[in-house]
Amino acid sequence: MAGPMTGTDPAAVLAGVRVMPVLTVPDPATAGPLAEALAAGGARCAEVTFRTPDAAHILKTMAAHGGLAVGAGTVLTAGQVCEPPNR
């Protein structure tokens, strides 16, 4: 597993990143194992699209992994910007 992603500076987090996985995760139960697999494979960051059902919960789960910086993409409404995880 990669080390914890503790930086909040987006430029520092993205420095040297050549590939950004953009994810639509259909099953929230796969979010944790997916974060683990991405980090184990060398990914430092990923984007979860808000086309994903339960996106806020999936973002929270993947971010809790600690070895992967996770961001939201395909934000469709202003409310999604501040949407709290629903679980």
N, CA and C of each residue as an Amber inpcrd file, in Angstrom:
protein
   261
   0.8380000  -1.1770000   0.0000000   0.0000000   0.0000000   0.0000000
   0.8800000   1.2360000   0.0000000   0.4930000   2.2330000  -0.7280000
   1.2220000   3.4990000  -0.7440000   1.0280000   4.2150000   0.5850000
   1.8870000   5.1840000   0.8460000   1.7640000   5.9500000   2.0840000
   0.5480000   6.8530000   2.0490000   0.1560000   7.3620000   3.2240000
  -1.0240000   8.2140000   3.3030000  -0.8740000   9.4710000   2.4590000
  -1.9580000   9.8610000   1.8300000  -1.9880000  11.1000000   1.0690000
  -2.4950000  12.1800000   2.0220000  -1.5830000  12.9300000   2.6260000
  -1.9680000  13.9110000   3.6260000  -1.9520000  15.3310000   3.0890000
  -1.3600000  15.5580000   1.9430000  -1.2680000  16.9010000   1.3970000
  -2.6130000  17.4170000   0.9030000  -2.8260000  18.6980000   1.0820000
  -4.0540000  19.3050000   0.5860000  -3.7900000  20.2120000  -0.6000000
  -2.5360000  20.3360000  -0.9980000  -2.1780000  21.1560000  -2.1460000
  -2.3660000  20.3170000  -3.4060000  -3.3860000  20.6400000  -4.2300000
  -3.6410000  19.8300000  -5.4210000  -2.4330000  19.7020000  -6.3390000
  -1.6470000  20.7620000  -6.4740000  -0.4730000  20.6970000  -7.3410000
   0.5300000  19.6760000  -6.8150000   0.7010000  19.6150000  -5.4970000
   1.6370000  18.6510000  -4.9190000   1.1180000  17.2310000  -5.0740000
  -0.1720000  17.0410000  -4.8880000  -0.7600000  15.7070000  -5.0270000
  -0.6350000  15.2180000  -6.4650000  -0.8290000  16.1120000  -7.4170000
  -0.8240000  15.7260000  -8.8290000   0.5580000  15.7540000  -9.4740000
   1.5650000  16.2560000  -8.7620000   2.9090000  16.3440000  -9.3250000
   3.3810000  14.9650000  -9.7830000   3.7320000  14.8680000 -11.0200000
   4.2580000  13.6270000 -11.5740000   3.2070000  12.5980000 -11.9700000
   1.9450000  12.8880000 -11.7220000   0.8890000  11.9420000 -12.0930000
   0.6960000  11.9990000 -13.6030000   0.8210000  10.8540000 -14.2420000
   0.6720000  10.8040000 -15.6980000  -0.6710000  10.2440000 -16.1280000
  -1.3080000   9.4650000 -15.2480000  -2.6030000   8.8700000 -15.5640000
  -3.5360000   9.1000000 -14.3860000  -4.7420000   9.5860000 -14.6700000
  -5.7570000   9.7990000 -13.6380000  -6.9230000   8.8680000 -13.9320000
  -7.1030000   7.8180000 -13.1340000  -8.2700000   6.9620000 -13.3330000
  -9.5480000   7.7600000 -13.0780000 -10.4820000   7.6880000 -13.9960000
 -11.7980000   8.3100000 -13.8400000 -12.7850000   7.1600000 -13.6950000
 -13.4600000   7.1180000 -12.5420000 -14.2210000   5.9380000 -12.1690000
 -15.7160000   6.1930000 -12.0580000 -16.4860000   5.2440000 -12.5180000
 -17.9060000   5.1250000 -12.2240000 -18.0210000   3.8090000 -11.4840000
 -18.3290000   3.8560000 -10.2040000 -18.3110000   2.6730000  -9.3420000
 -19.7620000   2.2710000  -9.0700000 -20.2400000   1.1970000  -9.7040000
 -21.6530000   0.8420000  -9.5800000 -22.0380000   0.2190000  -8.2430000
 -21.0770000  -0.3390000  -7.5060000 -21.3860000  -1.0260000  -6.2570000
 -20.5280000  -0.4470000  -5.1390000 -21.1370000   0.2300000  -4.1600000
 -20.3620000   0.8170000  -3.0710000 -19.4880000  -0.1850000  -2.3310000
 -19.8580000  -1.4410000  -2.3160000 -19.0660000  -2.4610000  -1.6240000
 -17.6950000  -2.6550000  -2.2660000 -17.5340000  -2.2280000  -3.5000000
 -16.2530000  -2.4030000  -4.1840000 -15.3210000  -1.2040000  -4.0080000
 -15.7990000  -0.1300000  -3.3860000 -15.0090000   1.1030000  -3.2840000
 -13.7160000   0.8990000  -2.4950000 -13.7870000   0.2560000  -1.3490000
 -12.5810000   0.0240000  -0.5390000 -11.5700000  -0.8560000  -1.2450000
 -12.0020000  -2.0430000  -1.7290000 -11.0540000  -2.8910000  -2.4600000
 -10.5000000  -2.2250000  -3.7230000 -11.3130000  -1.4100000  -4.3870000
 -10.8370000  -0.7060000  -5.5700000  -9.7530000   0.2980000  -5.1950000
  -9.9540000   1.0400000  -4.1150000  -8.9300000   1.9870000  -3.6560000
  -7.6440000   1.2450000  -3.3170000  -7.7620000   0.1150000  -2.6530000
  -6.5830000  -0.6880000  -2.2950000  -5.8480000  -1.1470000  -3.5540000
  -6.5970000  -1.6450000  -4.5340000  -5.9780000  -2.1440000  -5.7660000
  -5.2920000  -1.0140000  -6.5330000  -5.9360000   0.1390000  -6.6180000
  -5.3320000   1.2690000  -7.3270000  -4.0400000   1.7030000  -6.6440000
  -4.0730000   1.8410000  -5.3150000  -2.8800000   2.2510000  -4.5790000
  -1.7700000   1.2030000  -4.7040000  -2.1350000  -0.0630000  -4.6130000
  -1.1400000  -1.1380000  -4.7390000  -0.5120000  -1.1460000  -6.1260000
  -1.2760000  -0.7180000  -7.1220000  -0.7650000  -0.6580000  -8.4820000
   0.0080000   0.6090000  -8.7930000   0.1450000   1.4880000  -7.8040000
   0.9390000   2.6930000  -7.9950000   0.1590000   3.9610000  -8.2570000
  -1.1640000   3.8810000  -8.3200000  -1.9620000   5.0990000  -8.5270000
  -1.8760000   5.9640000  -7.2750000  -1.7650000   7.2560000  -7.4760000
  -1.7280000   8.1950000  -6.3470000  -3.0380000   8.9310000  -6.1890000
  -3.8560000   8.9400000  -7.2450000  -5.1040000   9.6750000  -7.1800000
  -6.1140000   9.0590000  -8.1480000  -7.3860000   9.3950000  -7.9210000
  -8.4640000   8.9220000  -8.7860000  -9.6230000   9.9010000  -8.6940000
 -10.4550000   9.8840000  -9.7000000 -11.6630000  10.7100000  -9.7380000
 -12.8680000   9.7770000  -9.7630000 -13.8490000  10.0700000  -8.9120000
 -15.1280000   9.3550000  -8.9390000 -16.1550000  10.3220000  -9.5120000
 -16.8330000   9.9130000 -10.5650000 -17.7990000  10.8010000 -11.2080000
 -19.1160000  10.8010000 -10.4410000 -19.7940000  11.9270000 -10.4600000
 -21.1140000  12.0010000  -9.8420000 -22.1900000  11.3810000 -10.7260000
 -21.8000000  10.7770000 -11.8300000 -22.7320000   9.9050000 -12.5620000
 -22.8920000   8.6030000 -11.7940000 -21.9710000   8.3500000 -10.8650000
 -21.9790000   7.1510000 -10.0370000 -23.0830000   7.2630000  -8.9980000
 -23.9830000   6.2660000  -8.9380000 -24.9590000   6.2750000  -7.8450000
 -24.2130000   6.2080000  -6.5130000 -24.6740000   6.9560000  -5.5260000
 -24.0670000   6.9430000  -4.1900000 -22.6260000   7.4530000  -4.2140000
 -22.3510000   8.4070000  -5.1070000 -20.9880000   8.9060000  -5.2990000
 -20.3750000   9.4690000  -4.0220000 -21.1410000  10.2100000  -3.2330000
 -20.5780000  10.8190000  -2.0260000 -20.0760000   9.7450000  -1.0640000
 -20.8350000   8.6860000  -0.9020000 -20.4210000   7.5840000  -0.0210000
 -19.1700000   6.8900000  -0.5750000 -19.1260000   6.6780000  -1.8630000
 -17.9750000   6.0250000  -2.4900000 -16.7250000   6.8970000  -2.3530000
 -16.8700000   8.2050000  -2.5370000 -15.7440000   9.1190000  -2.3400000
 -15.2150000   9.0190000  -0.9120000 -16.1040000   9.0140000   0.0730000
 -15.6950000   8.9220000   1.4750000 -14.9630000   7.6060000   1.7370000
 -15.5010000   6.5170000   1.2280000 -14.8880000   5.2010000   1.4440000
 -13.5090000   5.1340000   0.8210000 -13.3880000   5.6090000  -0.4130000
 -12.0970000   5.5420000  -1.0880000 -11.0810000   6.4890000  -0.4480000
 -11.5220000   7.6530000  -0.0030000 -10.6150000   8.6000000   0.6410000
 -10.1240000   8.0640000   1.9830000 -10.9540000   7.2860000   2.6630000
 -10.5630000   6.7120000   3.9590000  -9.4230000   5.7120000   3.8150000
  -9.1980000   5.2350000   2.6180000  -8.1050000   4.2890000   2.3810000
  -6.7800000   4.9040000   2.8150000  -6.5920000   6.1730000   2.5310000
  -5.4000000   6.8810000   2.9630000  -4.2410000   6.8730000   1.9810000
  -4.1710000   5.9140000   1.0940000  -3.0630000   5.8510000   0.1540000
  -3.4060000   6.4140000  -1.2050000  -4.5680000   7.0310000  -1.3090000
  -5.0670000   7.4920000  -2.5940000  -5.7870000   8.8180000  -2.3880000
  -5.4030000   9.8410000  -3.1390000  -6.1490000  11.0970000  -3.1380000
  -7.3290000  10.9100000  -4.0780000  -8.5190000  11.2470000  -3.6140000
  -9.7360000  11.0030000  -4.3880000 -10.4800000  12.3180000  -4.5640000
 -10.9140000  12.5770000  -5.7880000 -11.6670000  13.7820000  -6.0750000
 -12.9610000  13.4650000  -6.7860000 -13.8510000  14.4370000  -6.7870000
 -15.1520000  14.3000000  -7.4460000 -15.0780000  14.9050000  -8.8360000
 -15.7000000  14.2210000  -9.7740000 -15.7770000  14.7290000 -11.1350000
 -17.1980000  14.6070000 -11.6570000 -17.4340000  15.1910000 -12.8120000
 -18.7550000  15.2130000 -13.4180000 -19.7820000  15.6610000 -12.3820000
 -19.4520000  16.7530000 -11.6970000 -20.3650000  17.3310000 -10.7180000
 -21.4900000  17.9800000 -11.5040000 -22.7100000  17.5070000 -11.2670000
 -23.8460000  17.8980000 -12.0980000 -24.6720000  19.0390000 -11.5090000
 -24.6150000  19.2290000 -10.1920000 -25.3990000  20.2910000  -9.5520000
 -24.5330000  21.0050000  -8.5190000 -24.9140000  22.2190000  -8.1930000
 -24.2040000  22.9770000  -7.1670000 -24.2910000  22.2650000  -5.8260000
 -25.3830000  21.6000000  -5.5440000 -25.5470000  20.8880000  -4.2890000
 -24.5680000  19.7420000  -4.1070000 -24.1290000  19.1520000  -5.1890000
 -23.1850000  18.0320000  -5.1020000 -21.8160000  18.4910000  -4.6170000
 -21.5100000  19.7570000  -4.7880000 -20.2040000  20.2720000  -4.3660000
 -20.0110000  20.0600000  -2.8700000 -21.0590000  20.2690000  -2.1100000
 -20.9890000  20.1570000  -0.6440000 -21.7810000  18.9700000  -0.1260000
 -22.1670000  18.0460000  -0.9950000 -22.9900000  16.9200000  -0.5860000
 -22.2570000  16.0560000   0.4380000 -22.8750000  15.8740000   1.6130000
 -22.2330000  15.0270000   2.6110000 -22.4120000  13.5590000   2.2580000
 -21.4790000  12.7240000   2.6710000 -21.6750000  11.2830000   2.4820000
 -22.9640000  10.8680000   3.1790000 -23.7350000  10.0060000   2.5360000
 -25.0470000   9.6560000   3.0900000 -25.0140000   8.4120000   3.9560000
 -23.8370000   7.9240000   4.2880000 -23.7490000   6.7820000   5.2000000
 -22.6260000   7.0000000   6.1600000
